[in-house]
Tab-separated table of C-alpha atoms in Angstrom:
chain	number	residue	atom	x	y	z
A	838	UNK	CA	-47.837	15.486	-32.658
A	839	UNK	CA	-49.781	13.777	-30.428
A	840	UNK	CA	-47.660	10.589	-29.607
A	841	UNK	CA	-50.818	8.266	-28.769
A	842	UNK	CA	-52.438	9.247	-32.351
A	843	UNK	CA	-49.312	8.079	-33.422
A	844	UNK	CA	-49.169	4.881	-31.842
A	845	UNK	CA	-52.754	4.101	-32.112
A	846	UNK	CA	-52.846	5.220	-35.870
A	847	UNK	CA	-49.954	2.985	-36.568
A	848	UNK	CA	-51.513	0.090	-34.932
A	849	UNK	CA	-55.003	0.455	-36.265
A	850	UNK	CA	-53.142	0.143	-39.830
A	851	UNK	CA	-50.627	-2.443	-39.280
A	852	UNK	CA	-53.454	-4.640	-38.011
A	853	UNK	CA	-55.966	-3.783	-40.602
A	854	UNK	CA	-53.197	-4.854	-42.704
A	855	UNK	CA	-52.200	-8.109	-41.277
A	856	UNK	CA	-55.482	-9.197	-40.670
A	857	UNK	CA	-56.880	-7.728	-44.495
A	858	UNK	CA	-57.039	-11.542	-45.784
A	859	UNK	CA	-57.987	-13.622	-42.933
A	860	UNK	CA	-60.875	-11.559	-42.316
A	861	UNK	CA	-62.635	-12.904	-45.174
A	862	UNK	CA	-62.719	-17.287	-44.658
A	863	UNK	CA	-64.764	-17.459	-47.855
A	864	UNK	CA	-62.658	-16.589	-50.359
A	865	UNK	CA	-60.282	-18.924	-52.322
A	866	UNK	CA	-57.602	-17.643	-54.561
A	867	UNK	CA	-57.035	-17.993	-58.319
A	868	UNK	CA	-54.051	-20.364	-59.267
A	869	UNK	CA	-52.093	-17.544	-60.568
A	870	UNK	CA	-52.214	-15.911	-57.503
A	871	UNK	CA	-51.404	-18.884	-55.483
A	872	UNK	CA	-48.885	-19.570	-57.504
A	873	UNK	CA	-47.355	-15.996	-57.094
A	874	UNK	CA	-47.684	-16.385	-52.932
A	875	UNK	CA	-45.149	-19.201	-53.141
A	876	UNK	CA	-42.536	-16.477	-53.726
A	877	UNK	CA	-43.653	-13.817	-51.102
A	878	UNK	CA	-41.485	-14.627	-48.477
A	879	UNK	CA	-38.236	-14.821	-51.091
A	880	UNK	CA	-39.558	-11.492	-52.871
A	881	UNK	CA	-40.171	-9.695	-49.838
A	882	UNK	CA	-37.367	-10.746	-47.920
A	883	UNK	CA	-34.395	-9.937	-50.361
A	884	UNK	CA	-35.949	-6.610	-51.322
A	885	UNK	CA	-35.427	-5.784	-47.539
A	886	UNK	CA	-31.952	-7.746	-47.215
A	887	UNK	CA	-30.153	-6.290	-50.416
A	888	UNK	CA	-30.602	-2.196	-49.690
A	889	UNK	CA	-29.699	-3.674	-45.865
A	890	UNK	CA	-26.421	-4.514	-47.532
A	891	UNK	CA	-25.277	-2.041	-49.861
A	892	UNK	CA	-27.175	1.297	-48.251
A	893	UNK	CA	-27.058	0.467	-44.474
A	894	UNK	CA	-27.846	3.794	-43.499
A	895	UNK	CA	-31.016	3.809	-46.070
A	896	UNK	CA	-29.675	6.549	-48.168
A	897	UNK	CA	-26.087	6.300	-49.266
A	898	UNK	CA	-24.468	3.823	-51.111
A	899	UNK	CA	-21.559	1.926	-48.989
A	900	UNK	CA	-19.884	0.142	-51.595
A	901	UNK	CA	-16.501	0.287	-49.787
A	902	UNK	CA	-14.233	-2.784	-48.318
A	903	UNK	CA	-14.797	-1.693	-44.922
A	904	UNK	CA	-18.799	-1.869	-44.844
A	905	UNK	CA	-19.329	-4.490	-42.455
A	906	UNK	CA	-22.761	-4.947	-43.474
A	907	UNK	CA	-21.617	-6.272	-47.408
A	908	UNK	CA	-19.058	-8.615	-46.262
A	909	UNK	CA	-20.692	-10.024	-42.765
A	910	UNK	CA	-23.981	-9.982	-45.288
A	911	UNK	CA	-22.042	-12.490	-47.997
A	912	UNK	CA	-20.752	-14.136	-45.130
A	913	UNK	CA	-23.899	-15.045	-43.708
A	914	UNK	CA	-25.402	-15.927	-47.087
A	915	UNK	CA	-22.381	-18.427	-47.156
A	916	UNK	CA	-23.385	-19.966	-43.958
A	917	UNK	CA	-26.604	-20.233	-44.682
A	918	UNK	CA	-25.883	-22.207	-47.841
A	919	UNK	CA	-23.571	-24.452	-46.344
A	920	UNK	CA	-25.121	-25.119	-43.055
A	921	UNK	CA	-29.199	-24.596	-44.217
A	922	UNK	CA	-29.712	-24.127	-40.737
A	923	UNK	CA	-31.084	-21.236	-39.288
A	924	UNK	CA	-29.427	-20.970	-35.826
A	925	UNK	CA	-25.970	-21.304	-37.198
A	926	UNK	CA	-26.361	-18.460	-39.589
A	927	UNK	CA	-27.491	-15.827	-37.449
A	928	UNK	CA	-25.046	-16.427	-34.814
A	929	UNK	CA	-22.399	-17.622	-37.620
A	930	UNK	CA	-23.584	-14.399	-39.373
A	931	UNK	CA	-23.486	-11.870	-36.269
A	932	UNK	CA	-20.385	-12.927	-35.102
A	933	UNK	CA	-19.021	-12.315	-38.224
A	934	UNK	CA	-20.778	-8.759	-38.493
A	935	UNK	CA	-19.274	-7.726	-34.715
A	936	UNK	CA	-15.950	-9.202	-35.619
A	937	UNK	CA	-15.364	-7.234	-38.895
A	938	UNK	CA	-16.613	-4.303	-37.194
A	939	UNK	CA	-14.079	-4.398	-34.577
A	940	UNK	CA	-11.207	-5.280	-36.832
A	941	UNK	CA	-12.461	-1.574	-39.021
A	942	UNK	CA	-12.402	0.068	-35.571
A	943	UNK	CA	-16.075	0.658	-36.175
A	944	UNK	CA	-16.943	-0.099	-32.668
A	945	UNK	CA	-17.541	2.960	-29.815
A	946	UNK	CA	-15.084	1.063	-27.799
B	304	UNK	CA	-49.486	-34.189	-31.191
B	305	UNK	CA	-51.579	-32.471	-28.447
B	306	UNK	CA	-52.164	-28.320	-28.368
B	307	UNK	CA	-49.552	-28.273	-25.580
B	308	UNK	CA	-46.987	-29.806	-27.687
B	309	UNK	CA	-47.957	-27.836	-30.767
B	310	UNK	CA	-47.891	-24.685	-28.585
B	311	UNK	CA	-43.993	-25.693	-27.508
B	312	UNK	CA	-42.715	-26.981	-31.149
B	313	UNK	CA	-44.094	-23.245	-32.428
B	314	UNK	CA	-42.169	-21.947	-29.154
B	315	UNK	CA	-39.032	-23.799	-29.916
B	316	UNK	CA	-38.591	-23.367	-33.571
B	317	UNK	CA	-39.354	-19.928	-32.989
B	318	UNK	CA	-36.204	-19.690	-30.848
B	319	UNK	CA	-33.572	-18.809	-33.872
B	320	UNK	CA	-35.595	-15.785	-34.474
B	321	UNK	CA	-35.385	-14.628	-30.938
B	322	UNK	CA	-31.861	-14.478	-31.094
B	323	UNK	CA	-32.122	-12.395	-34.238
B	324	UNK	CA	-34.563	-10.047	-32.851
B	325	UNK	CA	-32.925	-9.781	-29.663
B	326	UNK	CA	-30.516	-6.812	-30.669
B	327	UNK	CA	-33.095	-5.133	-32.826
B	328	UNK	CA	-35.361	-5.162	-30.359
B	329	UNK	CA	-32.688	-3.506	-27.791
B	330	UNK	CA	-31.972	-1.065	-30.921
B	331	UNK	CA	-35.213	0.198	-30.974
B	332	UNK	CA	-35.385	0.361	-27.543
B	333	UNK	CA	-32.546	2.310	-27.232
B	334	UNK	CA	-33.428	4.740	-30.568
B	335	UNK	CA	-37.103	5.590	-29.080
B	336	UNK	CA	-35.568	6.956	-25.677
B	337	UNK	CA	-32.984	9.024	-27.953
B	338	UNK	CA	-36.330	10.088	-30.224
B	339	UNK	CA	-38.046	11.995	-27.238
B	340	UNK	CA	-40.257	9.478	-27.266
B	341	UNK	CA	-41.403	8.183	-23.316
B	342	UNK	CA	-40.375	4.946	-21.865
B	343	UNK	CA	-44.031	3.842	-21.499
B	344	UNK	CA	-45.314	5.390	-24.962
B	345	UNK	CA	-42.416	3.383	-26.372
B	346	UNK	CA	-43.532	0.205	-24.544
B	347	UNK	CA	-46.977	1.361	-25.668
B	348	UNK	CA	-45.883	0.882	-29.317
B	349	UNK	CA	-44.256	-2.268	-28.836
B	350	UNK	CA	-47.419	-3.920	-27.215
B	351	UNK	CA	-50.322	-2.233	-29.555
B	352	UNK	CA	-48.067	-1.974	-33.097
B	353	UNK	CA	-45.779	-4.698	-32.703
B	354	UNK	CA	-43.778	-4.273	-36.183
B	355	UNK	CA	-40.179	-3.893	-35.806
B	356	UNK	CA	-38.952	-2.489	-38.525
B	357	UNK	CA	-41.857	0.068	-38.907
B	358	UNK	CA	-41.241	0.963	-35.832
B	359	UNK	CA	-37.669	1.354	-36.239
B	360	UNK	CA	-38.538	3.527	-39.027
B	361	UNK	CA	-41.080	5.632	-36.869
B	362	UNK	CA	-38.578	6.598	-34.181
B	363	UNK	CA	-36.023	6.934	-37.028
B	364	UNK	CA	-38.298	9.930	-38.749
B	365	UNK	CA	-39.645	11.135	-35.166
B	366	UNK	CA	-35.907	11.699	-34.335
B	367	UNK	CA	-35.566	13.750	-37.645
B	368	UNK	CA	-39.382	15.740	-36.958
B	369	UNK	CA	-41.552	14.290	-39.259
B	370	UNK	CA	-45.000	14.928	-39.792
B	371	UNK	CA	-48.059	12.209	-38.686
B	372	UNK	CA	-49.134	11.810	-41.894
B	373	UNK	CA	-45.272	10.813	-43.649
B	374	UNK	CA	-45.285	8.426	-40.527
B	375	UNK	CA	-48.689	7.001	-40.532
B	376	UNK	CA	-48.129	6.544	-44.411
B	377	UNK	CA	-44.839	4.743	-44.037
B	378	UNK	CA	-46.115	2.548	-42.127
B	379	UNK	CA	-48.322	1.833	-44.330
B	380	UNK	CA	-46.220	1.120	-47.183
B	381	UNK	CA	-43.626	-0.821	-44.834
B	382	UNK	CA	-46.300	-2.656	-43.687
B	383	UNK	CA	-48.170	-3.557	-47.004
B	384	UNK	CA	-45.624	-7.262	-47.074
B	385	UNK	CA	-48.103	-8.638	-44.288
B	386	UNK	CA	-50.880	-8.658	-46.599
B	387	UNK	CA	-49.162	-11.032	-48.697
B	388	UNK	CA	-48.410	-13.288	-45.707
B	389	UNK	CA	-51.982	-12.981	-44.608
B	390	UNK	CA	-53.305	-13.829	-48.038
B	391	UNK	CA	-50.193	-17.184	-48.435
B	392	UNK	CA	-51.506	-18.069	-44.753
B	393	UNK	CA	-55.592	-17.363	-45.242
B	394	UNK	CA	-55.997	-20.962	-46.876
B	395	UNK	CA	-55.008	-22.785	-43.143
B	396	UNK	CA	-56.443	-20.072	-40.808
B	397	UNK	CA	-59.520	-19.826	-42.775
B	398	UNK	CA	-61.589	-23.004	-40.800
B	399	UNK	CA	-60.771	-21.132	-37.004
B	400	UNK	CA	-63.523	-18.853	-35.748
B	401	UNK	CA	-62.871	-15.161	-35.466
B	402	UNK	CA	-61.588	-15.260	-31.843
B	403	UNK	CA	-58.499	-17.232	-33.685
B	404	UNK	CA	-58.056	-15.141	-36.685
B	405	UNK	CA	-57.779	-12.221	-35.197
B	406	UNK	CA	-54.881	-12.493	-32.107
B	407	UNK	CA	-53.012	-14.476	-34.831
B	408	UNK	CA	-53.352	-11.404	-37.151
B	409	UNK	CA	-52.344	-9.466	-34.900
B	410	UNK	CA	-48.953	-11.334	-34.288
B	411	UNK	CA	-48.015	-12.160	-37.676
B	412	UNK	CA	-45.057	-11.011	-38.207
B	413	UNK	CA	-42.110	-11.760	-40.938
B	414	UNK	CA	-40.534	-14.346	-38.104
B	415	UNK	CA	-43.961	-16.116	-37.182
B	416	UNK	CA	-44.850	-16.498	-40.828
B	417	UNK	CA	-41.498	-17.995	-41.764
B	418	UNK	CA	-41.852	-20.286	-38.801
B	419	UNK	CA	-45.539	-21.166	-39.508
B	420	UNK	CA	-45.390	-21.257	-43.087
B	421	UNK	CA	-42.602	-24.080	-42.927
B	422	UNK	CA	-45.318	-25.744	-40.297
B	423	UNK	CA	-47.844	-26.043	-42.933
B	424	UNK	CA	-45.687	-27.325	-45.444
B	425	UNK	CA	-45.784	-30.626	-43.728
B	426	UNK	CA	-48.921	-32.045	-45.018
B	427	UNK	CA	-49.441	-34.367	-41.511
B	428	UNK	CA	-53.122	-33.984	-40.320
B	429	UNK	CA	-52.513	-32.528	-37.169
B	430	UNK	CA	-56.128	-30.186	-35.799
B	431	UNK	CA	-53.942	-27.969	-33.883
B	432	UNK	CA	-51.450	-26.573	-36.117
B	433	UNK	CA	-53.313	-22.995	-34.691
B	434	UNK	CA	-51.756	-23.892	-31.521
B	435	UNK	CA	-48.292	-23.899	-33.037
B	436	UNK	CA	-48.972	-20.245	-34.847
B	437	UNK	CA	-49.910	-19.351	-31.429
B	438	UNK	CA	-46.782	-20.842	-29.809
B	439	UNK	CA	-44.450	-19.048	-32.442
B	440	UNK	CA	-46.798	-15.891	-31.514
B	441	UNK	CA	-46.300	-15.894	-27.834
B	442	UNK	CA	-42.844	-16.206	-27.583
B	443	UNK	CA	-41.954	-13.796	-30.430
B	444	UNK	CA	-44.300	-11.187	-28.738
B	445	UNK	CA	-42.657	-11.612	-24.984
B	446	UNK	CA	-39.174	-11.389	-26.372
B	447	UNK	CA	-40.318	-8.120	-27.865
B	448	UNK	CA	-41.395	-6.477	-25.376
B	449	UNK	CA	-38.519	-7.958	-23.369
B	450	UNK	CA	-36.058	-6.422	-26.040
B	451	UNK	CA	-37.842	-3.238	-25.932
B	452	UNK	CA	-37.833	-2.729	-22.335
B	453	UNK	CA	-34.216	-3.691	-22.216
B	454	UNK	CA	-33.273	-1.371	-25.051
B	455	UNK	CA	-34.651	1.247	-23.097
B	456	UNK	CA	-32.881	0.601	-19.715
B	457	UNK	CA	-29.393	0.341	-21.636
B	458	UNK	CA	-29.814	3.408	-23.920
B	459	UNK	CA	-29.332	5.542	-20.954
B	460	UNK	CA	-26.240	3.295	-19.910
B	461	UNK	CA	-24.824	2.659	-22.724
B	462	UNK	CA	-25.389	6.190	-24.614
B	463	UNK	CA	-23.137	4.898	-27.787
B	464	UNK	CA	-25.601	1.439	-28.000
B	465	UNK	CA	-26.371	3.005	-31.764
B	466	UNK	CA	-23.640	3.036	-33.450
B	467	UNK	CA	-23.049	-0.852	-33.224
B	468	UNK	CA	-24.697	-1.433	-35.918
B	469	UNK	CA	-27.262	-3.695	-34.326
B	470	UNK	CA	-29.415	-3.959	-36.917
B	471	UNK	CA	-27.457	-6.206	-39.150
B	472	UNK	CA	-29.182	-8.650	-36.996
B	473	UNK	CA	-32.322	-8.241	-38.785
B	474	UNK	CA	-30.453	-8.555	-42.180
B	475	UNK	CA	-29.124	-11.907	-40.867
B	476	UNK	CA	-32.197	-13.393	-39.841
B	477	UNK	CA	-33.849	-13.106	-43.335
B	478	UNK	CA	-30.866	-14.445	-44.607
B	479	UNK	CA	-30.907	-17.590	-43.060
B	480	UNK	CA	-34.742	-17.621	-44.093
B	481	UNK	CA	-34.114	-16.745	-47.619
B	482	UNK	CA	-31.241	-18.914	-48.678
B	483	UNK	CA	-32.759	-22.367	-48.214
B	484	UNK	CA	-35.480	-21.488	-50.106
B	485	UNK	CA	-33.709	-20.974	-53.170
B	486	UNK	CA	-33.906	-24.378	-54.103
B	487	UNK	CA	-34.700	-23.841	-57.927
B	488	UNK	CA	-34.216	-21.647	-60.827
B	489	UNK	CA	-37.612	-19.543	-60.370
B	490	UNK	CA	-37.122	-18.905	-56.729
B	491	UNK	CA	-33.346	-17.689	-57.369
B	492	UNK	CA	-34.489	-15.329	-60.576
B	493	UNK	CA	-37.361	-13.780	-57.790
B	494	UNK	CA	-34.753	-13.272	-55.442
B	495	UNK	CA	-32.546	-11.438	-58.099
B	496	UNK	CA	-35.149	-9.045	-59.719
B	497	UNK	CA	-36.682	-8.655	-56.291
B	498	UNK	CA	-33.049	-7.298	-55.115
B	499	UNK	CA	-32.347	-5.339	-58.228
B	500	UNK	CA	-35.470	-3.725	-58.189
B	501	UNK	CA	-34.955	-2.936	-54.355
B	502	UNK	CA	-31.535	-0.916	-55.564
B	503	UNK	CA	-33.416	0.657	-58.093
B	504	UNK	CA	-36.012	2.044	-56.447
B	505	UNK	CA	-34.509	3.114	-53.211
B	506	UNK	CA	-34.495	6.511	-53.754
B	507	UNK	CA	-38.371	6.473	-53.923
B	508	UNK	CA	-40.324	8.182	-50.696
B	509	UNK	CA	-42.481	6.116	-48.079
B	510	UNK	CA	-40.010	3.224	-48.776
B	511	UNK	CA	-42.165	2.217	-51.678
B	512	UNK	CA	-39.359	0.423	-53.455
B	513	UNK	CA	-39.980	-2.262	-50.971
B	514	UNK	CA	-43.292	-2.986	-52.382
B	515	UNK	CA	-42.558	-2.652	-55.919
B	516	UNK	CA	-39.145	-4.744	-55.445
B	517	UNK	CA	-41.586	-7.490	-53.767
B	518	UNK	CA	-44.239	-7.591	-56.929
B	519	UNK	CA	-41.476	-7.646	-59.267
B	520	UNK	CA	-39.745	-10.750	-57.460
B	521	UNK	CA	-43.170	-12.390	-57.404
B	522	UNK	CA	-44.008	-11.641	-61.266
B	523	UNK	CA	-40.810	-12.759	-62.238
B	524	UNK	CA	-40.774	-15.959	-59.979
B	525	UNK	CA	-44.165	-16.885	-61.466
B	526	UNK	CA	-43.542	-16.081	-65.199
B	527	UNK	CA	-40.232	-18.584	-64.859
B	528	UNK	CA	-42.015	-21.148	-63.329
B	529	UNK	CA	-45.050	-20.986	-65.807
B	530	UNK	CA	-42.262	-20.709	-68.718
B	531	UNK	CA	-39.933	-24.277	-67.104
B	532	UNK	CA	-43.840	-26.006	-67.106
B	533	UNK	CA	-44.524	-25.168	-70.841
B	534	UNK	CA	-40.443	-26.859	-71.496
B	535	UNK	CA	-40.256	-29.745	-69.313
B	536	UNK	CA	-36.749	-30.865	-68.510
B	537	UNK	CA	-35.679	-28.310	-70.618
B	538	UNK	CA	-32.165	-27.050	-70.665
B	539	UNK	CA	-31.042	-29.809	-67.945
B	540	UNK	CA	-31.925	-27.845	-65.173
């Protein structure tokens, strides 16, 4: 496979999707669609986060006490709920994650 | 607010997202190097495709020997969520000329979408909110290029970088975006439904489970919102 074709193909596909609705400025959405769009960020991002915590490698369930993705993910949810501060959430979540990985001996040190 | 104020505020409000993107960008640069993509082509991918999770999946599949059709199909399915972002922001950008809509669409990522959506939810009359959008885009895009380059450089010096789990940064970012949005029962239900569907569908090929889960979450949210509207102030909610 020519990697240049791959990159140009990925670029064209990604741009076409992102521009899809910006391309039709005269389009107006019916109320039902507008209502549905309110749930887009919640639904999309949760659909990425939950499998990311429970199947960190994308294939295998990791329902184990030393799954740092799951434990630190839950801690991050808690920090987010308590602080409602994005920077504190990301920084605190990453700190929890690397502390756990270090404690579990999962870091290549 | 003036144009330059909007640009700076957009960039400033994107700083937390940048913190979350740094480890992920570095990880991408590392993995791309290991997948056999040359440094120049790795940079070209970040410059032209500019879609973190799709790039991440692409170099992972590439390292596993996947073919062009699989890679492009996966890119399409993984990035399909951006059509939902495009639809959500369309009412706010449709008055702009194409020379604005084209680049803003090119730079429309999960992170910029979350930041910009907040800005448009503030019902002020500023005529320059697309400059805020632009500020967020430029900060995020510049950071992504820088981190890809750092990852390329570090990947050679620190061969174990991929084992650090830097991909958790993306999860932390998305959790930080979603949790404050769970302010009412339909939003919570949408999240629960999307999460469970994503788990149930995780075996589907080409990451199709992501879009299935997103659609189920949206439908559940709308259904619950409509039911609550029918029985006002019910159940002490």
